XYZ file of C-alpha atoms in Angstrom:
341
model
C 85.562 76.052 111.441
C 85.380 75.952 107.673
C 86.772 79.002 105.808
C 84.164 80.876 103.805
C 85.405 80.389 100.230
C 83.338 80.343 97.233
C 85.313 77.630 95.622
C 84.679 75.223 98.346
C 81.305 74.123 97.156
C 82.721 73.685 93.678
C 85.335 71.023 94.888
C 82.579 69.436 96.909
C 80.370 68.658 94.038
C 82.334 65.438 92.658
C 82.568 64.257 96.270
C 78.941 63.558 97.291
C 78.687 67.167 98.258
C 80.809 66.421 101.623
C 84.160 66.906 102.874
C 85.368 63.701 104.426
C 85.428 63.668 108.227
C 89.117 63.058 108.558
C 89.670 66.465 106.533
C 86.972 68.282 108.684
C 88.511 67.104 111.970
C 92.096 68.186 110.842
C 90.677 71.488 109.811
C 89.336 72.144 113.364
C 92.733 71.854 114.790
C 94.679 75.038 115.942
C 97.447 74.345 113.512
C 95.257 74.556 110.586
C 93.118 77.306 112.059
C 96.220 79.568 112.186
C 96.646 79.488 108.604
C 93.082 80.694 108.068
C 94.721 84.019 109.293
C 97.325 84.011 106.573
C 96.585 85.497 103.251
C 97.510 84.030 99.862
C 98.616 87.161 98.251
C 101.689 87.625 100.559
C 100.880 90.844 102.408
C 99.864 92.772 99.369
C 96.403 92.694 100.499
C 97.350 95.397 102.932
C 98.636 97.785 100.354
C 96.503 100.297 98.397
C 97.003 98.883 95.084
C 93.487 98.346 93.563
C 94.037 94.654 92.219
C 94.756 93.636 95.814
C 92.710 95.956 97.881
C 89.441 95.053 96.170
C 89.832 91.393 95.802
C 87.991 88.765 97.678
C 89.368 87.343 100.896
C 91.594 84.120 100.169
C 93.537 82.456 102.871
C 96.239 79.567 103.227
C 93.396 77.481 104.846
C 90.897 78.074 102.007
C 93.793 77.109 99.480
C 94.868 74.005 101.660
C 91.254 72.757 101.770
C 90.820 73.138 98.147
C 94.077 71.197 97.452
C 93.014 68.355 99.619
C 89.524 68.111 98.048
C 90.980 68.025 94.447
C 93.434 65.326 95.640
C 90.666 63.224 97.286
C 88.489 63.523 94.026
C 91.294 62.207 91.960
C 92.956 59.646 94.304
C 90.539 58.761 96.894
C 93.632 58.318 99.213
C 93.218 59.769 102.548
C 97.139 60.006 103.254
C 97.566 62.044 99.864
C 94.596 64.125 100.742
C 95.775 64.917 104.206
C 99.185 65.766 102.807
C 97.480 68.133 100.537
C 95.651 69.850 103.392
C 98.751 70.181 105.511
C 101.206 71.448 102.840
C 101.213 75.149 103.974
C 100.999 74.653 107.672
C 104.421 75.933 108.141
C 103.679 79.112 106.300
C 104.637 82.264 108.180
C 102.729 85.499 108.277
C 102.890 87.149 104.872
C 103.861 83.751 103.417
C 106.622 84.330 100.739
C 107.684 87.737 102.166
C 109.588 85.603 104.641
C 111.316 84.008 101.870
C 112.345 87.749 100.625
C 113.465 88.304 104.016
C 115.706 85.257 103.899
C 116.995 85.977 100.474
C 115.157 83.095 99.001
C 113.154 85.350 96.479
C 113.682 83.226 93.414
C 113.051 79.452 94.681
C 110.690 80.773 97.568
C 110.955 77.536 99.469
C 112.286 78.556 102.712
C 108.992 78.826 104.079
C 108.151 75.042 103.705
C 110.980 74.088 106.274
C 109.343 72.861 109.523
C 106.238 71.073 108.085
C 107.012 67.597 109.627
C 108.058 69.013 112.836
C 104.946 71.028 113.318
C 102.652 67.847 112.431
C 104.580 65.881 114.790
C 104.403 68.199 117.661
C 100.667 68.958 117.282
C 98.866 66.735 119.685
C 95.526 67.768 118.348
C 96.576 66.713 114.971
C 98.352 63.643 116.034
C 94.939 62.400 117.419
C 93.260 62.937 114.277
C 95.990 61.130 112.344
C 96.023 58.207 114.684
C 92.090 57.939 114.553
C 92.280 57.568 110.677
C 95.378 55.371 110.804
C 97.754 57.894 109.279
C 101.267 58.533 110.189
C 103.401 61.711 110.062
C 105.640 60.332 107.399
C 102.695 59.734 105.190
C 101.275 63.224 105.248
C 104.254 65.535 105.908
C 105.611 65.865 102.469
C 103.134 66.405 99.667
C 105.990 66.292 96.980
C 105.687 62.694 97.204
C 102.344 62.616 95.407
C 102.413 63.766 91.891
C 98.578 64.656 91.894
C 99.242 66.862 94.862
C 102.475 68.373 93.646
C 104.776 67.988 90.707
C 107.568 69.910 88.766
C 106.586 73.073 87.054
C 105.302 73.521 84.279
C 103.270 70.365 84.921
C 99.563 70.785 86.579
C 99.021 69.410 89.997
C 96.395 70.174 92.649
C 98.451 72.745 94.250
C 98.779 74.782 91.016
C 95.200 74.042 89.964
C 93.740 75.359 93.143
C 95.822 78.615 93.464
C 95.284 79.490 89.905
C 91.439 78.976 90.066
C 91.445 80.764 93.461
C 93.302 83.566 92.131
C 91.337 83.743 88.918
C 88.402 84.123 91.211
C 90.262 86.675 93.502
C 91.116 88.889 90.658
C 87.845 88.637 88.808
C 89.393 87.195 85.656
C 86.606 84.681 85.391
C 83.171 83.924 86.766
C 82.341 81.124 88.982
C 80.460 79.356 86.245
C 83.572 79.541 83.879
C 85.759 78.325 86.677
C 83.395 75.280 87.195
C 83.549 74.490 83.371
C 87.415 74.518 83.671
C 87.268 72.323 86.650
C 85.092 69.837 85.300
C 87.327 69.269 82.377
C 90.139 68.302 84.446
C 91.099 64.500 85.092
C 94.103 62.322 85.555
C 96.103 60.234 82.998
C 99.721 59.692 82.221
C 101.762 62.148 80.355
C 105.140 62.352 78.494
C 107.331 60.958 81.358
C 104.799 58.237 82.193
C 103.676 59.767 85.483
C 100.175 60.706 86.302
C 99.183 64.418 86.030
C 95.934 66.602 86.200
C 95.175 67.054 82.605
C 92.564 68.700 80.450
C 90.385 66.612 78.293
C 89.510 69.409 75.655
C 91.914 71.832 73.866
C 89.680 74.903 74.287
C 89.505 74.437 78.144
C 93.241 73.905 78.394
C 93.933 76.943 76.457
C 91.449 78.931 78.350
C 93.123 77.730 81.611
C 96.676 78.303 80.296
C 95.984 81.965 79.603
C 94.313 82.565 82.944
C 97.320 80.770 84.489
C 99.656 83.138 82.687
C 97.733 86.125 83.692
C 98.034 85.222 87.433
C 101.476 84.433 87.027
C 102.184 88.157 85.622
C 100.515 89.393 88.746
C 102.862 87.370 90.911
C 105.979 89.193 89.273
C 104.346 92.379 88.679
C 106.127 95.646 89.884
C 103.478 96.184 92.449
C 103.844 92.523 93.751
C 107.578 92.454 93.723
C 108.087 95.924 95.358
C 105.401 95.278 98.128
C 106.868 91.963 99.001
C 110.368 93.370 99.337
C 109.414 96.520 101.144
C 107.326 94.344 103.583
C 110.322 92.072 104.065
C 112.442 95.044 105.098
C 109.757 96.309 107.578
C 109.589 92.903 109.206
C 113.428 92.586 109.292
C 113.548 95.873 111.043
C 110.928 94.789 113.568
C 112.693 91.700 114.298
C 116.131 93.826 114.609
C 114.613 96.116 117.166
C 112.788 93.451 119.033
C 109.292 94.621 118.066
C 108.652 91.147 116.789
C 110.414 87.735 117.273
C 110.840 85.072 114.811
C 108.332 83.095 116.808
C 105.769 85.793 116.076
C 106.156 85.024 112.484
C 104.315 81.671 113.134
C 101.184 83.574 114.754
C 98.596 85.275 112.792
C 98.671 88.292 110.598
C 96.124 89.856 112.714
C 98.417 89.785 115.598
C 101.512 90.919 113.584
C 99.786 93.818 111.879
C 98.461 95.115 115.126
C 102.109 95.141 116.386
C 103.289 96.888 113.219
C 100.771 99.511 113.308
C 100.969 100.390 117.009
C 104.781 100.210 117.661
C 106.626 103.499 117.674
C 109.375 101.857 115.937
C 107.353 100.549 112.914
C 104.157 102.669 112.982
C 105.245 104.980 110.263
C 106.713 102.292 108.096
C 103.606 100.303 108.126
C 101.409 103.187 107.375
C 103.545 103.968 104.340
C 103.399 100.403 103.171
C 99.508 100.384 103.609
C 99.309 103.502 101.402
C 101.440 102.144 98.656
C 99.504 102.719 95.487
C 102.039 103.451 92.575
C 105.290 102.117 91.086
C 107.796 103.893 89.164
C 110.368 102.053 86.997
C 113.720 103.160 85.773
C 116.719 101.754 84.300
C 118.893 103.109 87.012
C 118.041 104.240 90.468
C 117.400 107.813 91.356
C 119.336 109.734 94.062
C 116.245 110.098 96.394
C 113.598 107.552 97.544
C 113.298 103.687 98.118
C 114.787 102.250 94.917
C 115.089 98.608 94.659
C 116.143 96.036 91.960
C 113.864 92.960 92.519
C 113.908 89.611 91.079
C 111.159 87.004 91.940
C 110.252 83.449 91.047
C 108.415 83.110 87.854
C 105.430 80.485 88.187
C 104.174 78.856 85.059
C 101.779 76.259 84.008
C 101.801 74.462 80.461
C 98.684 72.142 80.719
C 98.659 68.857 79.176
C 95.662 67.898 76.775
C 94.579 64.223 76.791
C 95.622 62.574 73.417
C 97.130 65.709 72.109
C 100.264 66.847 74.372
C 101.392 70.188 75.954
C 99.428 73.274 75.147
C 102.774 74.962 74.103
C 103.589 72.216 71.448
C 99.923 72.793 70.075
C 99.464 76.366 70.217
C 102.130 78.630 68.755
C 100.520 81.507 70.228
C 100.601 80.228 73.828
C 104.030 79.089 73.313
C 104.972 82.590 72.269
C 103.198 83.944 75.227
C 104.932 81.667 77.626
C 108.324 82.262 76.319
C 107.674 86.158 76.540
C 106.712 85.615 80.024
C 109.690 83.585 81.048
C 112.333 85.718 79.310
C 110.852 89.116 80.532
C 113.572 91.176 82.309
C 113.533 91.851 86.069
C 116.613 94.235 85.822
C 114.612 97.528 86.097
C 114.830 99.548 89.349
C 111.566 100.249 91.128
C 110.401 102.952 93.618
C 107.009 102.888 95.448
C 104.900 105.935 96.140
C 101.971 106.496 98.733
C 100.336 109.244 96.739
C 97.125 111.220 98.024
C 97.032 109.163 101.263
């Protein structure tokens, strides 16, 4: 079953308006259908912050299919496209919240572990791979393929898709504007001689650069950081009290939220979390309340413009904005409130 996602049609436009059979058959496996029940906004969707509560539904499966279609468009290589599709299959419920639980809030890479093992243990998926002449080692590490993934701040299919997806989710741009951006992207070699997704026109690169920065600011906003930390503590408590098991984290959010909302040990905490709607910031923690000092990974993209170079080298204004974002302090203490609920 394909995810209902507005950008899927956009990604199909340059691929004969169809998704290749090898991707469709993989999407229908249980291992991929599971991540159709994992949100892209790391549990913040369950709070009462307006930017998250009012957004459109956006799942790891929607994102992964988008990544695979972008890779397929620019490479025509089934192995690379399949690696893009499978790159998030090891994502647990609430995604990077579990990185916070494991103390990996700055790199946020702990949730990537187990991808190859999950692929090799899925009989359904192995049948699909075998049918199309693909092997686990070809599709279990999308970091091998620079169009699928590369080092920040370069642009790859993963960063392109989640930036366009969140731009749509947060209503920062219309579908028509997103389509214009996507149509301007193609592949060429950049400063290190490696291939990268690049923009053909400076105005589109700058538009995308600022949209990416706007999304990045959301990822490390007070609301986002505090919500992820708070939810990681609730999940940790649930595991310690045997309300949830580690295995449950690799199920669906529907099931886990049902447990958290109905268990006597977690019911009140979950209700408090779902009602979060305001954050207080202070230089020092107060005597009362759930004060937390939370650092989080800063994601950024500095797109390359064909025949011109990095946007930050061409636009002083964008360079200043990027520097300000990267240097912004995360030393303040935060406290969440569930007011009027």
